[in-house]
XYZ file of C-alpha atoms in Angstrom:
579
model
C -19.062 -17.510 -49.880
C -15.578 -16.019 -47.761
C -17.760 -13.816 -46.230
C -19.774 -16.303 -44.620
C -16.750 -17.188 -42.164
C -17.750 -14.687 -39.364
C -15.500 -13.692 -36.058
C -12.292 -14.989 -35.665
C -12.858 -17.978 -38.170
C -12.176 -15.537 -41.005
C -8.657 -14.555 -39.793
C -7.600 -18.288 -40.745
C -5.151 -19.171 -43.779
C -4.060 -22.207 -45.531
C -3.600 -25.691 -43.025
C -0.198 -26.269 -42.382
C 1.105 -28.735 -45.303
C 2.527 -31.289 -42.511
C -1.155 -31.849 -41.817
C -1.589 -32.991 -45.918
C -1.848 -36.725 -46.204
C -2.763 -39.256 -48.762
C -6.793 -40.743 -49.472
C -7.618 -43.701 -46.785
C -5.312 -42.949 -43.830
C -5.331 -45.366 -41.054
C -8.445 -44.880 -38.110
C -7.049 -43.798 -35.589
C -7.860 -46.902 -32.650
C -11.335 -45.943 -30.347
C -8.954 -44.344 -27.275
C -7.239 -41.935 -29.885
C -10.431 -40.577 -31.152
C -10.028 -36.287 -31.460
C -13.060 -34.323 -31.666
C -11.781 -34.045 -34.879
C -10.709 -36.161 -37.675
C -11.468 -36.973 -41.578
C -10.293 -39.901 -43.492
C -10.251 -38.411 -47.139
C -11.111 -41.254 -49.381
C -11.549 -39.963 -53.233
C -11.116 -36.880 -55.023
C -11.871 -35.990 -58.945
C -8.957 -33.239 -59.230
C -7.343 -33.910 -62.310
C -3.179 -33.497 -62.569
C -3.636 -30.600 -64.568
C -6.384 -27.643 -64.908
C -6.423 -24.434 -67.080
C -5.755 -20.726 -65.493
C -9.015 -19.487 -65.175
C -10.789 -22.800 -65.884
C -13.906 -24.197 -63.553
C -14.081 -27.226 -62.334
C -16.746 -29.412 -60.054
C -14.870 -30.619 -57.220
C -15.779 -33.566 -55.324
C -14.549 -35.244 -52.350
C -15.887 -38.112 -50.160
C -14.714 -38.044 -46.669
C -15.249 -39.653 -43.474
C -15.489 -38.852 -39.558
C -13.728 -40.159 -37.945
C -14.083 -38.072 -35.183
C -15.969 -38.093 -32.487
C -17.905 -34.731 -33.300
C -21.163 -34.213 -35.235
C -20.759 -32.691 -38.101
C -24.284 -31.093 -38.630
C -25.176 -29.770 -41.957
C -27.574 -27.095 -40.790
C -26.912 -25.761 -37.058
C -29.861 -23.034 -35.241
C -26.325 -21.093 -34.402
C -25.184 -21.492 -37.633
C -22.485 -23.828 -36.803
C -22.766 -25.808 -39.780
C -20.064 -28.058 -41.037
C -17.833 -26.870 -44.453
C -15.870 -27.942 -46.599
C -12.607 -25.575 -47.068
C -10.895 -25.175 -50.168
C -7.176 -23.290 -50.663
C -5.135 -23.052 -53.988
C -1.717 -22.159 -52.206
C -2.230 -20.052 -49.280
C -5.387 -18.728 -50.155
C -8.592 -19.714 -49.046
C -11.171 -19.986 -52.833
C -14.245 -21.395 -51.296
C -16.097 -23.089 -48.144
C -19.168 -25.919 -49.411
C -21.694 -26.805 -46.772
C -22.232 -30.463 -46.294
C -25.477 -31.659 -47.745
C -25.743 -33.749 -44.862
C -25.576 -34.121 -41.341
C -22.827 -36.848 -40.707
C -22.608 -38.547 -37.714
C -19.227 -40.509 -36.008
C -18.216 -42.930 -38.119
C -20.130 -41.961 -41.342
C -19.089 -40.425 -44.924
C -20.495 -37.874 -46.922
C -19.810 -36.527 -50.835
C -18.691 -32.955 -50.834
C -18.796 -30.318 -53.797
C -17.850 -27.452 -54.579
C -17.504 -25.460 -57.851
C -13.840 -24.216 -57.935
C -12.110 -21.310 -60.506
C -8.565 -21.550 -60.885
C -6.511 -18.665 -60.359
C -5.187 -17.092 -63.000
C -1.627 -16.917 -61.412
C 0.591 -19.885 -60.234
C 3.674 -20.138 -58.714
C 5.731 -22.031 -60.215
C 3.160 -23.674 -62.558
C 1.216 -24.936 -60.403
C -0.805 -25.067 -57.660
C -1.199 -26.708 -54.268
C -4.708 -27.472 -53.891
C -5.855 -27.991 -50.017
C -8.810 -29.264 -48.337
C -10.024 -28.956 -44.909
C -13.259 -28.731 -43.274
C -14.115 -26.377 -40.555
C -16.918 -25.710 -38.068
C -18.597 -22.672 -38.325
C -17.824 -20.266 -35.479
C -16.275 -23.128 -33.881
C -12.805 -24.561 -35.072
C -11.021 -25.336 -37.814
C -10.281 -28.862 -38.407
C -6.971 -28.752 -39.003
C -5.951 -26.717 -35.742
C -8.179 -29.086 -33.794
C -4.736 -32.176 -35.350
C -6.693 -33.260 -37.990
C -5.321 -34.178 -41.479
C -5.500 -32.427 -44.618
C -5.575 -33.591 -48.024
C -3.230 -31.640 -50.170
C -3.182 -31.967 -54.475
C -0.750 -30.822 -56.723
C -2.228 -29.671 -60.238
C -0.174 -28.665 -62.624
C -1.247 -24.633 -63.961
C -1.771 -25.198 -68.060
C -2.016 -21.533 -70.202
C -5.717 -20.296 -70.345
C -8.182 -21.064 -72.972
C -8.584 -18.586 -76.060
C -10.427 -18.015 -78.843
C -14.175 -16.889 -78.887
C -15.934 -19.409 -76.735
C -13.361 -18.282 -73.811
C -13.987 -14.764 -74.542
C -17.952 -14.909 -74.423
C -17.733 -17.318 -71.157
C -15.430 -14.372 -69.254
C -17.527 -11.478 -70.180
C -20.277 -14.054 -68.620
C -18.518 -14.732 -65.649
C -18.078 -10.770 -65.325
C -21.465 -9.667 -66.611
C -24.243 -11.891 -67.223
C -24.933 -14.601 -64.568
C -28.496 -15.117 -65.869
C -27.435 -17.202 -68.967
C -28.519 -21.530 -68.429
C -25.598 -23.420 -68.876
C -25.065 -27.532 -68.775
C -22.460 -27.655 -66.804
C -22.199 -24.291 -65.174
C -20.010 -22.869 -67.043
C -16.835 -25.597 -66.830
C -15.708 -25.814 -70.832
C -13.899 -29.216 -70.705
C -13.898 -33.047 -69.524
C -10.844 -33.851 -68.220
C -10.654 -36.074 -71.445
C -10.074 -32.918 -73.528
C -13.797 -33.098 -74.771
C -15.985 -29.784 -75.301
C -19.031 -29.343 -72.821
C -21.492 -27.081 -74.959
C -21.688 -23.391 -73.695
C -22.215 -20.824 -76.323
C -23.540 -21.316 -79.102
C -23.520 -19.664 -83.011
C -25.616 -21.815 -85.082
C -28.531 -24.093 -84.427
C -31.007 -25.155 -87.429
C -33.205 -28.232 -87.437
C -32.162 -29.841 -84.131
C -28.550 -29.971 -83.604
C -26.798 -26.767 -81.888
C -22.923 -25.867 -82.827
C -20.646 -23.703 -81.178
C -17.510 -21.361 -82.427
C -15.350 -24.025 -82.378
C -17.481 -26.696 -84.578
C -19.037 -28.807 -81.849
C -21.894 -29.657 -82.708
C -24.868 -31.564 -80.578
C -28.332 -33.119 -80.826
C -30.196 -30.938 -78.754
C -33.270 -32.323 -76.684
C -34.347 -29.271 -74.967
C -34.910 -27.382 -77.997
C -35.182 -23.754 -75.888
C -37.416 -24.985 -73.504
C -39.642 -26.999 -75.857
C -40.614 -23.251 -78.159
C -39.143 -24.942 -81.208
C -41.292 -27.699 -82.245
C -41.418 -27.881 -85.336
C -37.247 -27.663 -85.095
C -34.782 -24.747 -84.890
C -34.683 -22.062 -88.292
C -37.605 -23.963 -90.138
C -37.927 -22.560 -93.758
C -41.619 -21.397 -93.771
C -40.765 -19.456 -90.448
C -37.683 -18.004 -91.400
C -39.207 -17.465 -94.954
C -41.947 -15.747 -93.067
C -40.042 -13.757 -90.592
C -38.259 -12.353 -93.844
C -41.440 -11.392 -95.452
C -42.152 -9.107 -92.297
C -38.590 -7.474 -92.668
C -40.314 -4.891 -94.397
C -41.901 -3.228 -91.618
C -39.895 -2.369 -88.018
C -40.210 -4.700 -84.989
C -42.368 -2.487 -82.602
C -44.374 -0.261 -84.179
C -46.416 2.463 -82.568
C -50.425 1.006 -83.823
C -51.218 -2.286 -83.627
C -49.480 -3.792 -87.140
C -52.392 -6.259 -89.409
C -50.540 -9.653 -87.973
C -52.312 -9.255 -84.433
C -55.065 -9.180 -86.190
C -54.574 -12.175 -88.370
C -53.019 -14.253 -85.710
C -55.704 -13.452 -82.552
C -58.364 -14.714 -85.836
C -56.211 -17.389 -85.669
C -56.273 -18.347 -81.891
C -59.801 -17.930 -81.755
C -60.212 -20.461 -84.634
C -57.944 -23.298 -83.172
C -58.521 -23.033 -79.114
C -62.034 -24.097 -78.123
C -63.711 -21.349 -76.282
C -61.082 -18.185 -77.168
C -63.125 -15.364 -77.924
C -60.407 -12.382 -77.436
C -56.825 -12.293 -76.779
C -53.703 -10.537 -75.535
C -50.008 -10.952 -75.945
C -47.033 -11.066 -74.798
C -43.382 -12.014 -74.630
C -42.847 -14.664 -72.265
C -45.522 -17.403 -71.195
C -44.812 -15.728 -67.592
C -46.500 -12.386 -69.073
C -49.232 -14.758 -70.074
C -50.063 -16.119 -66.146
C -49.645 -13.018 -64.363
C -52.376 -11.843 -67.291
C -54.404 -14.490 -66.528
C -53.913 -14.517 -62.340
C -54.491 -10.573 -62.341
C -57.979 -10.851 -64.637
C -59.173 -13.762 -62.830
C -58.774 -11.266 -59.140
C -60.328 -8.418 -61.022
C -63.338 -10.128 -62.464
C -63.968 -11.993 -58.667
C -63.006 -9.685 -56.366
C -60.826 -12.170 -54.421
C -57.362 -12.644 -53.947
C -57.010 -16.298 -52.860
C -55.575 -18.710 -56.084
C -54.913 -22.499 -56.276
C -52.456 -23.563 -58.113
C -50.470 -27.321 -59.823
C -47.508 -26.611 -61.418
C -45.297 -24.052 -62.596
C -46.246 -20.825 -63.690
C -43.563 -18.621 -64.194
C -41.285 -15.958 -62.326
C -44.039 -13.221 -61.546
C -43.753 -12.085 -58.180
C -47.406 -13.304 -57.621
C -45.713 -17.051 -58.359
C -42.304 -16.939 -57.122
C -42.581 -15.237 -53.895
C -44.622 -18.054 -52.791
C -43.126 -21.090 -54.463
C -39.804 -20.837 -55.764
C -38.393 -17.338 -53.943
C -40.342 -16.527 -50.461
C -37.786 -14.054 -49.660
C -39.418 -11.691 -52.160
C -42.854 -11.923 -50.315
C -43.398 -9.310 -46.930
C -43.297 -11.097 -44.287
C -46.594 -9.373 -43.059
C -48.105 -10.641 -46.464
C -51.152 -12.985 -45.719
C -50.618 -16.109 -47.858
C -52.370 -16.193 -51.328
C -51.275 -18.869 -53.394
C -52.076 -22.913 -52.555
C -50.833 -25.933 -53.898
C -52.263 -28.851 -54.846
C -51.512 -32.230 -56.632
C -52.705 -32.870 -59.879
C -54.792 -36.065 -59.844
C -55.276 -35.078 -56.352
C -59.099 -34.667 -55.850
C -59.786 -34.905 -52.285
C -56.401 -32.668 -51.381
C -57.784 -30.671 -53.881
C -61.412 -30.864 -52.134
C -59.978 -29.625 -48.784
C -58.275 -26.576 -50.489
C -61.482 -25.623 -51.800
C -63.483 -26.060 -48.214
C -60.841 -24.475 -46.604
C -60.082 -21.201 -48.390
C -64.270 -21.348 -49.755
C -65.781 -17.918 -51.086
C -62.086 -16.740 -51.393
C -61.324 -17.989 -54.194
C -60.602 -16.068 -57.142
C -58.602 -18.723 -59.510
C -57.754 -22.470 -59.979
C -54.785 -22.604 -62.362
C -52.684 -25.551 -63.169
C -50.616 -27.264 -65.909
C -53.270 -29.920 -66.434
C -50.784 -32.360 -67.761
C -47.448 -33.378 -68.432
C -45.910 -31.770 -65.444
C -42.273 -31.799 -64.462
C -42.284 -31.888 -60.691
C -38.940 -33.698 -60.234
C -36.268 -35.609 -61.602
C -37.590 -38.473 -60.652
C -41.892 -38.477 -61.360
C -42.820 -39.011 -64.898
C -44.423 -36.034 -66.865
C -48.271 -37.321 -67.208
C -51.325 -37.271 -69.747
C -53.884 -35.536 -68.684
C -57.076 -37.056 -66.154
C -59.991 -35.879 -67.899
C -62.295 -37.112 -64.913
C -59.885 -35.074 -62.215
C -60.137 -31.736 -64.455
C -63.894 -32.040 -65.517
C -64.014 -32.474 -61.188
C -61.607 -29.103 -60.702
C -63.674 -27.160 -63.174
C -67.306 -28.207 -62.353
C -65.518 -27.041 -58.253
C -64.812 -23.698 -60.031
C -68.466 -23.334 -61.013
C -69.597 -23.957 -57.962
C -67.558 -21.979 -56.422
C -67.239 -18.808 -59.006
C -63.907 -19.579 -59.658
C -62.025 -18.271 -62.800
C -60.318 -22.141 -64.230
C -56.986 -21.468 -65.862
C -55.080 -24.011 -67.836
C -51.679 -23.069 -68.383
C -50.608 -24.551 -71.544
C -47.283 -22.962 -72.191
C -46.280 -26.643 -72.622
C -48.938 -28.623 -73.315
C -50.284 -26.466 -76.414
C -49.575 -27.381 -79.885
C -47.850 -30.874 -78.795
C -50.322 -32.522 -76.850
C -52.680 -34.866 -78.635
C -54.807 -33.092 -80.613
C -52.879 -29.826 -80.132
C -54.255 -29.400 -76.602
C -55.618 -30.733 -73.494
C -59.102 -28.844 -73.701
C -59.327 -30.179 -77.044
C -58.338 -33.961 -75.787
C -60.901 -33.867 -72.900
C -63.343 -31.593 -74.052
C -62.732 -29.658 -70.539
C -62.708 -26.152 -71.037
C -61.100 -23.181 -68.991
C -62.265 -19.603 -68.674
C -58.825 -18.875 -69.799
C -55.516 -20.102 -71.322
C -52.237 -19.470 -71.342
C -50.239 -20.264 -74.291
C -46.410 -19.565 -75.570
C -43.451 -21.971 -75.750
C -44.223 -23.252 -79.763
C -47.314 -20.384 -80.278
C -44.737 -19.195 -83.004
C -41.816 -21.251 -84.258
C -39.338 -20.496 -82.062
C -39.967 -16.481 -81.664
C -40.628 -15.450 -78.636
C -44.988 -14.586 -78.560
C -46.834 -15.780 -75.199
C -50.532 -15.437 -75.589
C -54.006 -15.438 -73.103
C -57.411 -16.294 -74.558
C -60.707 -17.078 -73.030
C -64.281 -15.886 -72.703
C -65.096 -12.741 -74.164
C -66.995 -12.059 -70.823
C -63.580 -12.891 -68.374
C -61.412 -11.032 -71.056
C -62.943 -7.941 -71.228
C -62.065 -7.515 -67.126
C -57.761 -7.789 -68.758
C -58.277 -3.779 -70.414
C -58.307 -3.409 -66.180
C -55.267 -5.589 -65.900
C -51.973 -2.869 -66.043
C -50.645 -4.983 -68.870
C -48.803 -2.786 -70.992
C -45.705 -4.709 -72.246
C -44.212 -2.871 -75.199
C -43.215 -5.474 -77.202
C -46.829 -7.247 -76.997
C -47.347 -6.936 -80.720
C -44.046 -7.201 -81.745
C -44.010 -7.773 -85.559
C -41.837 -10.518 -86.388
C -43.136 -12.723 -84.236
C -46.549 -12.155 -84.696
C -45.443 -12.874 -88.600
C -43.832 -16.636 -87.124
C -47.146 -17.042 -85.076
C -49.082 -16.648 -88.242
C -46.864 -18.949 -90.021
C -46.550 -21.437 -87.182
C -50.440 -21.761 -86.757
C -51.129 -22.291 -90.802
C -49.038 -25.167 -90.477
C -50.711 -26.762 -87.611
C -53.639 -26.364 -89.011
C -52.622 -28.478 -92.061
C -50.931 -30.497 -90.340
C -50.992 -32.673 -87.205
C -47.975 -31.975 -85.430
C -48.632 -33.810 -81.886
C -49.083 -37.069 -83.359
C -45.866 -36.807 -85.352
C -44.437 -35.137 -82.254
C -45.814 -38.616 -81.033
C -44.379 -40.914 -83.258
C -41.475 -39.685 -82.795
C -41.091 -39.362 -78.810
C -42.513 -43.111 -78.918
C -39.769 -43.672 -81.279
C -37.178 -42.209 -79.046
C -38.412 -43.866 -75.743
C -38.807 -47.490 -77.647
C -35.088 -46.988 -78.394
C -33.758 -46.284 -75.391
C -35.390 -48.276 -73.434
C -34.144 -51.464 -75.822
C -30.751 -50.314 -74.733
C -31.122 -50.000 -71.352
C -32.906 -53.992 -71.513
C -30.334 -55.383 -73.650
C -27.274 -53.808 -71.164
C -29.712 -54.908 -68.138
C -29.886 -51.425 -66.644
C -32.648 -50.863 -64.184
C -33.529 -47.744 -65.357
C -35.808 -46.393 -68.343
C -37.485 -43.455 -69.945
C -40.540 -42.719 -68.250
C -43.189 -39.457 -69.415
C -45.354 -38.492 -72.653
C -43.767 -38.992 -75.795
C -43.123 -35.024 -76.016
C -41.976 -34.440 -72.764
C -39.731 -37.021 -71.267
C -36.719 -38.122 -69.073
C -34.248 -41.341 -68.108
C -35.490 -42.249 -63.966
C -32.705 -44.926 -62.969
C -34.437 -47.383 -60.602
C -32.161 -47.213 -57.596
C -33.800 -46.555 -54.188
C -31.340 -44.205 -52.525
C -32.098 -40.427 -53.611
C -28.200 -39.507 -53.313
C -26.868 -42.765 -55.325
C -29.602 -41.786 -57.537
C -28.778 -38.198 -58.004
C -24.643 -39.568 -58.645
C -26.300 -41.522 -61.684
C -28.655 -39.366 -62.957
C -25.604 -36.584 -63.274
C -23.033 -38.377 -64.577
C -25.305 -39.869 -67.404
C -25.906 -36.322 -67.797
C -22.139 -35.987 -68.019
C -21.648 -38.265 -70.517
C -24.395 -37.871 -72.428
C -22.768 -34.129 -73.402
C -19.639 -35.929 -74.345
C -21.384 -37.639 -76.677
C -23.058 -34.593 -78.000
C -26.167 -35.053 -76.365
C -28.106 -32.403 -75.006
C -30.815 -32.392 -72.521
C -32.054 -30.383 -70.192
C -31.171 -32.313 -66.452
C -32.078 -35.378 -68.118
C -35.318 -33.881 -69.690
C -36.011 -34.519 -73.459
C -38.901 -32.767 -76.335
C -38.650 -33.988 -79.182
C -39.407 -31.668 -82.122
C -40.797 -32.419 -85.231
C -36.456 -32.390 -86.917
C -35.299 -35.060 -85.028
C -35.373 -37.807 -87.885
C -34.732 -41.899 -87.521
C -30.854 -40.950 -87.411
C -31.069 -38.445 -84.733
C -32.792 -40.773 -82.654
C -30.566 -44.077 -84.067
C -27.192 -41.471 -82.587
C -28.944 -40.585 -79.583
C -29.604 -44.519 -78.515
C -25.801 -45.022 -79.207
C -24.766 -41.847 -77.404
C -27.438 -43.956 -74.522
C -26.008 -47.459 -74.441
C -22.017 -45.462 -74.603
C -23.543 -43.275 -71.143
C -25.499 -46.065 -69.235
C -21.871 -48.677 -69.611
C -19.999 -45.811 -68.072
C -22.850 -45.251 -65.164
C -23.013 -48.427 -64.743
C -19.072 -49.542 -64.813
C -18.503 -46.462 -61.947
C -21.834 -47.556 -60.067
C -20.590 -50.856 -59.684
C -17.585 -49.975 -58.169
C -18.992 -46.724 -56.248
C -16.281 -44.543 -58.184
C -18.814 -41.474 -58.532
C -16.210 -38.973 -56.766
C -13.272 -39.798 -58.688
C -15.823 -39.690 -62.441
C -17.716 -36.709 -62.280
C -16.746 -33.369 -64.133
C -20.157 -31.141 -63.649
C -22.700 -30.432 -61.160
C -24.782 -32.455 -59.085
C -28.183 -32.229 -59.423
């Protein structure tokens, strides 16, 4: 971040201590307004922090100058918060929105405390700067200086794993971005040592009820006894062999028997593998390039370079991917008309899409799906259902089984193999046979232990109505949490489908809604409940006792959120990154 401070601003040092003030300094008179001035209203710096620890700083400040603060500027003159530890500039953080004179802003920055502290404490000083223009404190604006006691670094196995991750592995998902403890001393989940049923436990014995369940992969529960036994029986063979293992034929036959319209199958490790193989196959089969999509379809280039990370795409490359909303027939038809005769494939998550943190994952719209199917047939485009989430948990086992709409290709993963890494693409022989030319050659596609787990998982799905059980568990969870909300008078509820749901506050202001949502996540983590930004995916392992404990955690957490919301003290109480 410091590298962003270009030109003469990069050479500045810590603002003078004489400029430091306590929050809520008195406003200047209208006649005395300076271009740059700040009133500091609240912050969440605690009395002490551990050396090397991470902390999510929140601060609420008011623009009391005469100059507008831009969040984005064509000449890179955005306004940013500057954070100093002692005399050293630690980081900067851009303001989230423009701030007019007299308006307030909440700014957040992830801090990593230094490993040294003169006199056993740090003076953490906050100021603002307008990039390439001025440092506010050089123009007479007040700074905020807070003394924070420096405690000794945390020790132990978890601290060691955290240090390795910070140094050498940034690809891990951590629900608090590596913040390990609350100011209350409660541990946040970071590295897990054991996962059984619906609970995960760390090396210090702290335990959480998990509603993420490995992104939905552990639908049957972690370390399901029959899945574990199937893997154990396969350990007499190597996991990866030169020739296909007998289990690959077994699982292929099971899938073709279970999934309507499935005549052939191929395997991979990730849902992204299956989606990429599907798109390559469709393009080869049709000789076209354009893809219409709805939903999330993985992390491979064909998708992310036009959705998540456009910097991966060549600036001269034509657009080939076009989005439509699930259920929006006029919008879909307009795209078809626009790209008539050019469409290779239509790929969609046919239900339970997680578009935003405020939109409910919805059930299947059979009429819309039939319309999409008809348009694909008319256009000669390949229809692909991405059932990586819905497969094996949607009513009847999949959207196509519930609705009768038969795609040409189906992408499967997540719950396919009882928590082991395996994905599959299945579909019509006429189209699937084209995949032989798709340059799809992953080394681990036929990995034996995951195939053994999948064979057992599919046997369990054949003998048990797993989706019906998940529907019952998810409905019980929804009812229990919504009953708590009603009793407390909270304007919020669980929304979505029983197998993929999220808590949503009925708060019209999006910034305040985000603060409430983040605080709820924080308070649930402190009360031993793990979600992914509020999303919850129940499993067969979630029993009545787990639902009751979760409802109790929601009760305490929602009371806390309401208390903080009533006095608008989010900045003082938040500890984890805003989402």
